[in-house]
mmCIF file with all atom_site columns, C-alpha atoms in Angstrom:
data_model
loop_
_atom_site.group_PDB
_atom_site.id
_atom_site.type_symbol
_atom_site.label_atom_id
_atom_site.label_alt_id
_atom_site.label_comp_id
_atom_site.label_asym_id
_atom_site.label_entity_id
_atom_site.label_seq_id
_atom_site.pdbx_PDB_ins_code
_atom_site.Cartn_x
_atom_site.Cartn_y
_atom_site.Cartn_z
_atom_site.occupancy
_atom_site.B_iso_or_equiv
_atom_site.pdbx_formal_charge
_atom_site.auth_seq_id
_atom_site.auth_comp_id
_atom_site.auth_asym_id
_atom_site.auth_atom_id
_atom_site.pdbx_PDB_model_num
ATOM 1   C CA . MET A 1 1   ? -71.455 33.928 24.701 1.00 63.00 ? 137 MET A CA 1
ATOM 2   C CA . HIS A 1 2   ? -69.577 35.526 27.588 1.00 74.00 ? 138 HIS A CA 1
ATOM 3   C CA . ASN A 1 3   ? -66.329 35.447 25.612 1.00 81.00 ? 139 ASN A CA 1
ATOM 4   C CA . HIS A 1 4   ? -67.939 37.431 22.794 1.00 83.00 ? 140 HIS A CA 1
ATOM 5   C CA . ILE A 1 5   ? -69.159 40.098 25.202 1.00 85.00 ? 141 ILE A CA 1
ATOM 6   C CA . LEU A 1 6   ? -65.700 40.323 26.763 1.00 86.00 ? 142 LEU A CA 1
ATOM 7   C CA . ILE A 1 7   ? -64.042 40.664 23.355 1.00 88.00 ? 143 ILE A CA 1
ATOM 8   C CA . VAL A 1 8   ? -66.500 43.386 22.302 1.00 88.00 ? 144 VAL A CA 1
ATOM 9   C CA . ALA A 1 9   ? -65.936 45.257 25.580 1.00 88.00 ? 145 ALA A CA 1
ATOM 10  C CA . ILE A 1 10  ? -62.143 45.082 25.188 1.00 89.00 ? 146 ILE A CA 1
ATOM 11  C CA . LEU A 1 11  ? -62.376 46.267 21.579 1.00 90.00 ? 147 LEU A CA 1
ATOM 12  C CA . ALA A 1 12  ? -64.620 49.157 22.617 1.00 90.00 ? 148 ALA A CA 1
ATOM 13  C CA . VAL A 1 13  ? -62.105 50.263 25.256 1.00 87.00 ? 149 VAL A CA 1
ATOM 14  C CA . VAL A 1 14  ? -59.222 50.027 22.768 1.00 87.00 ? 150 VAL A CA 1
ATOM 15  C CA . VAL A 1 15  ? -61.155 52.057 20.169 1.00 86.00 ? 151 VAL A CA 1
ATOM 16  C CA . LEU A 1 16  ? -61.980 54.762 22.736 1.00 81.00 ? 152 LEU A CA 1
ATOM 17  C CA . ILE A 1 17  ? -58.335 54.997 23.794 1.00 80.00 ? 153 ILE A CA 1
ATOM 18  C CA . LEU A 1 18  ? -57.099 55.177 20.198 1.00 78.00 ? 154 LEU A CA 1
ATOM 19  C CA . TRP A 1 19  ? -59.767 57.766 19.371 1.00 75.00 ? 155 TRP A CA 1
ATOM 20  C CA . ASN A 1 20  ? -58.625 60.062 22.201 1.00 71.00 ? 156 ASN A CA 1
ATOM 21  C CA . ILE A 1 21  ? -54.873 59.866 21.515 1.00 74.00 ? 157 ILE A CA 1
ATOM 22  C CA . PRO A 1 22  ? -54.876 62.310 18.538 1.00 70.00 ? 158 PRO A CA 1
ATOM 23  C CA . ALA A 1 23  ? -56.935 64.860 20.497 1.00 67.00 ? 159 ALA A CA 1
ATOM 24  C CA . TYR A 1 24  ? -54.607 64.577 23.488 1.00 71.00 ? 160 TYR A CA 1
ATOM 25  C CA . LEU A 1 25  ? -51.495 64.992 21.345 1.00 70.00 ? 161 LEU A CA 1
ATOM 26  C CA . GLU A 1 26  ? -53.004 67.963 19.506 1.00 70.00 ? 162 GLU A CA 1
ATOM 27  C CA . SER A 1 27  ? -53.853 69.664 22.789 1.00 66.00 ? 163 SER A CA 1
ATOM 28  C CA . LYS A 1 28  ? -50.264 69.283 23.971 1.00 71.00 ? 164 LYS A CA 1
ATOM 29  C CA . ARG A 1 29  ? -48.680 70.474 20.711 1.00 72.00 ? 165 ARG A CA 1
ATOM 30  C CA . SER A 1 30  ? -50.963 73.437 19.965 1.00 79.00 ? 166 SER A CA 1
ATOM 31  C CA . LYS A 1 31  ? -51.168 76.691 21.858 1.00 84.00 ? 167 LYS A CA 1
ATOM 32  C CA . VAL A 1 32  ? -52.856 80.076 21.833 1.00 87.00 ? 168 VAL A CA 1
ATOM 33  C CA . THR A 1 33  ? -51.628 82.950 23.950 1.00 86.00 ? 169 THR A CA 1
ATOM 34  C CA . VAL A 1 34  ? -51.627 86.739 24.125 1.00 90.00 ? 170 VAL A CA 1
ATOM 35  C CA . LEU A 1 35  ? -48.102 88.085 23.618 1.00 89.00 ? 171 LEU A CA 1
ATOM 36  C CA . ASN A 1 36  ? -48.780 91.776 24.210 1.00 90.00 ? 172 ASN A CA 1
ATOM 37  C CA . GLN A 1 37  ? -51.498 94.323 23.470 1.00 91.00 ? 173 GLN A CA 1
ATOM 38  C CA . ASP A 1 38  ? -50.895 94.021 19.713 1.00 91.00 ? 174 ASP A CA 1
ATOM 39  C CA . TYR A 1 39  ? -50.180 90.327 18.985 1.00 92.00 ? 175 TYR A CA 1
ATOM 40  C CA . ILE A 1 40  ? -51.386 86.821 19.715 1.00 90.00 ? 176 ILE A CA 1
ATOM 41  C CA . LEU A 1 41  ? -49.428 83.634 19.141 1.00 91.00 ? 177 LEU A CA 1
ATOM 42  C CA . LEU A 1 42  ? -51.053 80.583 17.565 1.00 89.00 ? 178 LEU A CA 1
ATOM 43  C CA . GLN A 1 43  ? -49.234 77.280 17.307 1.00 87.00 ? 179 GLN A CA 1
ATOM 44  C CA . ASN A 1 44  ? -50.740 74.377 15.415 1.00 82.00 ? 180 ASN A CA 1
ATOM 45  C CA . SER A 1 45  ? -49.039 71.060 15.055 1.00 76.00 ? 181 SER A CA 1
ATOM 46  C CA . SER A 1 46  ? -49.908 67.935 13.179 1.00 70.00 ? 182 SER A CA 1
ATOM 47  C CA . LEU A 1 47  ? -47.843 64.775 13.146 1.00 66.00 ? 183 LEU A CA 1
ATOM 48  C CA . LEU A 1 48  ? -45.010 66.051 10.947 1.00 74.00 ? 184 LEU A CA 1
ATOM 49  C CA . THR A 1 49  ? -45.525 69.818 10.681 1.00 78.00 ? 185 THR A CA 1
ATOM 50  C CA . LYS A 1 50  ? -45.683 72.718 13.070 1.00 80.00 ? 186 LYS A CA 1
ATOM 51  C CA . GLN A 1 51  ? -47.087 76.163 12.274 1.00 84.00 ? 187 GLN A CA 1
ATOM 52  C CA . THR A 1 52  ? -46.407 79.232 14.380 1.00 87.00 ? 188 THR A CA 1
ATOM 53  C CA . MET A 1 53  ? -48.389 82.377 13.599 1.00 87.00 ? 189 MET A CA 1
ATOM 54  C CA . PHE A 1 54  ? -47.912 85.803 15.138 1.00 90.00 ? 190 PHE A CA 1
ATOM 55  C CA . ILE A 1 55  ? -51.169 87.584 14.384 1.00 89.00 ? 191 ILE A CA 1
ATOM 56  C CA . PRO A 1 56  ? -51.518 91.355 14.801 1.00 90.00 ? 192 PRO A CA 1
ATOM 57  C CA . LYS A 1 57  ? -54.733 92.496 16.437 1.00 91.00 ? 193 LYS A CA 1
ATOM 58  C CA . MET A 1 58  ? -55.417 95.010 13.663 1.00 90.00 ? 194 MET A CA 1
ATOM 59  C CA . THR A 1 59  ? -55.646 92.243 11.015 1.00 88.00 ? 195 THR A CA 1
ATOM 60  C CA . ILE A 1 60  ? -58.154 90.085 12.889 1.00 89.00 ? 196 ILE A CA 1
ATOM 61  C CA . GLN A 1 61  ? -61.652 90.278 11.425 1.00 89.00 ? 197 GLN A CA 1
ATOM 62  C CA . PHE A 1 62  ? -63.282 88.210 14.143 1.00 88.00 ? 198 PHE A CA 1
ATOM 63  C CA . LEU A 1 63  ? -62.733 85.477 16.702 1.00 90.00 ? 199 LEU A CA 1
ATOM 64  C CA . LYS A 1 64  ? -65.109 82.611 17.284 1.00 90.00 ? 200 LYS A CA 1
ATOM 65  C CA . ARG A 1 65  ? -64.973 80.412 20.369 1.00 88.00 ? 201 ARG A CA 1
ATOM 66  C CA . ARG A 1 66  ? -66.146 76.852 19.866 1.00 86.00 ? 202 ARG A CA 1
ATOM 67  C CA . ILE A 1 67  ? -67.253 74.680 22.753 1.00 81.00 ? 203 ILE A CA 1
ATOM 68  C CA . SER A 1 68  ? -68.163 71.069 22.120 1.00 72.00 ? 204 SER A CA 1
ATOM 69  C CA . LEU A 1 69  ? -70.556 69.152 24.315 1.00 72.00 ? 205 LEU A CA 1
ATOM 70  C CA . TRP A 1 70  ? -68.097 66.384 25.164 1.00 66.00 ? 206 TRP A CA 1
ATOM 71  C CA . PRO A 1 71  ? -65.038 68.347 26.312 1.00 57.00 ? 207 PRO A CA 1
ATOM 72  C CA . GLU A 1 72  ? -67.168 71.052 27.980 1.00 60.00 ? 208 GLU A CA 1
ATOM 73  C CA . LYS A 1 73  ? -66.999 69.245 31.317 1.00 70.00 ? 209 LYS A CA 1
ATOM 74  C CA . LYS A 1 74  ? -63.209 69.401 31.173 1.00 75.00 ? 210 LYS A CA 1
ATOM 75  C CA . GLN A 1 75  ? -63.226 73.151 30.394 1.00 82.00 ? 211 GLN A CA 1
ATOM 76  C CA . ILE A 1 76  ? -61.823 72.646 26.880 1.00 83.00 ? 212 ILE A CA 1
ATOM 77  C CA . ALA A 1 77  ? -62.659 74.852 23.909 1.00 85.00 ? 213 ALA A CA 1
ATOM 78  C CA . GLY A 1 78  ? -61.494 75.762 20.428 1.00 87.00 ? 214 GLY A CA 1
ATOM 79  C CA . LEU A 1 79  ? -60.857 79.048 18.669 1.00 88.00 ? 215 LEU A CA 1
ATOM 80  C CA . THR A 1 80  ? -61.257 80.159 15.073 1.00 90.00 ? 216 THR A CA 1
ATOM 81  C CA . VAL A 1 81  ? -59.366 83.300 14.065 1.00 90.00 ? 217 VAL A CA 1
ATOM 82  C CA . ASN A 1 82  ? -60.296 84.982 10.769 1.00 90.00 ? 218 ASN A CA 1
ATOM 83  C CA . VAL A 1 83  ? -57.585 87.293 9.488  1.00 89.00 ? 219 VAL A CA 1
ATOM 84  C CA . ARG A 1 84  ? -57.577 89.799 6.624  1.00 86.00 ? 220 ARG A CA 1
ATOM 85  C CA . SER A 1 85  ? -54.910 88.902 4.096  1.00 77.00 ? 221 SER A CA 1
ATOM 86  C CA . GLY A 1 86  ? -55.023 91.259 1.125  1.00 78.00 ? 222 GLY A CA 1
ATOM 87  C CA . ILE A 1 87  ? -58.421 90.917 -0.522 1.00 78.00 ? 223 ILE A CA 1
ATOM 88  C CA . THR A 1 88  ? -58.944 87.444 0.902  1.00 80.00 ? 224 THR A CA 1
ATOM 89  C CA . LYS A 1 89  ? -59.355 86.111 4.389  1.00 80.00 ? 225 LYS A CA 1
ATOM 90  C CA . ARG A 1 90  ? -57.502 83.348 6.142  1.00 85.00 ? 226 ARG A CA 1
ATOM 91  C CA . SER A 1 91  ? -58.863 81.230 8.917  1.00 86.00 ? 227 SER A CA 1
ATOM 92  C CA . PHE A 1 92  ? -56.866 79.513 11.658 1.00 87.00 ? 228 PHE A CA 1
ATOM 93  C CA . ASN A 1 93  ? -58.279 76.918 14.032 1.00 85.00 ? 229 ASN A CA 1
ATOM 94  C CA . ILE A 1 94  ? -56.921 75.911 17.404 1.00 85.00 ? 230 ILE A CA 1
ATOM 95  C CA . ASP A 1 95  ? -58.636 72.996 19.129 1.00 82.00 ? 231 ASP A CA 1
ATOM 96  C CA . TYR A 1 96  ? -58.502 71.321 22.535 1.00 80.00 ? 232 TYR A CA 1
ATOM 97  C CA . GLN A 1 97  ? -57.256 74.311 24.534 1.00 84.00 ? 233 GLN A CA 1
ATOM 98  C CA . LYS A 1 98  ? -58.042 75.324 28.089 1.00 86.00 ? 234 LYS A CA 1
ATOM 99  C CA . GLN A 1 99  ? -61.157 77.438 28.160 1.00 87.00 ? 235 GLN A CA 1
ATOM 100 C CA . ALA A 1 100 ? -59.342 80.017 30.328 1.00 88.00 ? 236 ALA A CA 1
ATOM 101 C CA . ASP A 1 101 ? -56.731 80.524 27.568 1.00 88.00 ? 237 ASP A CA 1
ATOM 102 C CA . ILE A 1 102 ? -59.446 80.997 24.949 1.00 89.00 ? 238 ILE A CA 1
ATOM 103 C CA . ASP A 1 103 ? -61.310 83.404 27.240 1.00 90.00 ? 239 ASP A CA 1
ATOM 104 C CA . SER A 1 104 ? -58.156 85.486 27.773 1.00 91.00 ? 240 SER A CA 1
ATOM 105 C CA . VAL A 1 105 ? -57.727 85.843 23.995 1.00 91.00 ? 241 VAL A CA 1
ATOM 106 C CA . MET A 1 106 ? -61.396 86.807 23.603 1.00 90.00 ? 242 MET A CA 1
ATOM 107 C CA . LYS A 1 107 ? -61.032 89.418 26.353 1.00 92.00 ? 243 LYS A CA 1
ATOM 108 C CA . TRP A 1 108 ? -57.824 90.754 24.743 1.00 92.00 ? 244 TRP A CA 1
ATOM 109 C CA . TYR A 1 109 ? -59.613 91.149 21.406 1.00 91.00 ? 245 TYR A CA 1
ATOM 110 C CA . LYS A 1 110 ? -62.546 93.053 22.927 1.00 90.00 ? 246 LYS A CA 1
ATOM 111 C CA . GLU A 1 111 ? -60.257 95.598 24.605 1.00 83.00 ? 247 GLU A CA 1
#
């Protein structure tokens, strides 16, 4: 009986560690920053690809900050940027970023 509980506990710890690895790697490989008064830089990276977007302020339709319940204690947030692209819109998501970085982009957009 005790061996089964120990095995379940070890498996639960392993699953939690493996579940957090992709989020940790994404937070280290993605970035959002204000370049100057006219542009922001978004970098998104998955396992094999990396996207870098320089987005002019005048093409942004709106920004949306996303805060999840779990990473809120660690001051982590996400950002969705909707951009006008011809007659369509494009949406870019950046996740697992420092809340201060997201707040600086939100402040930049409101100015």
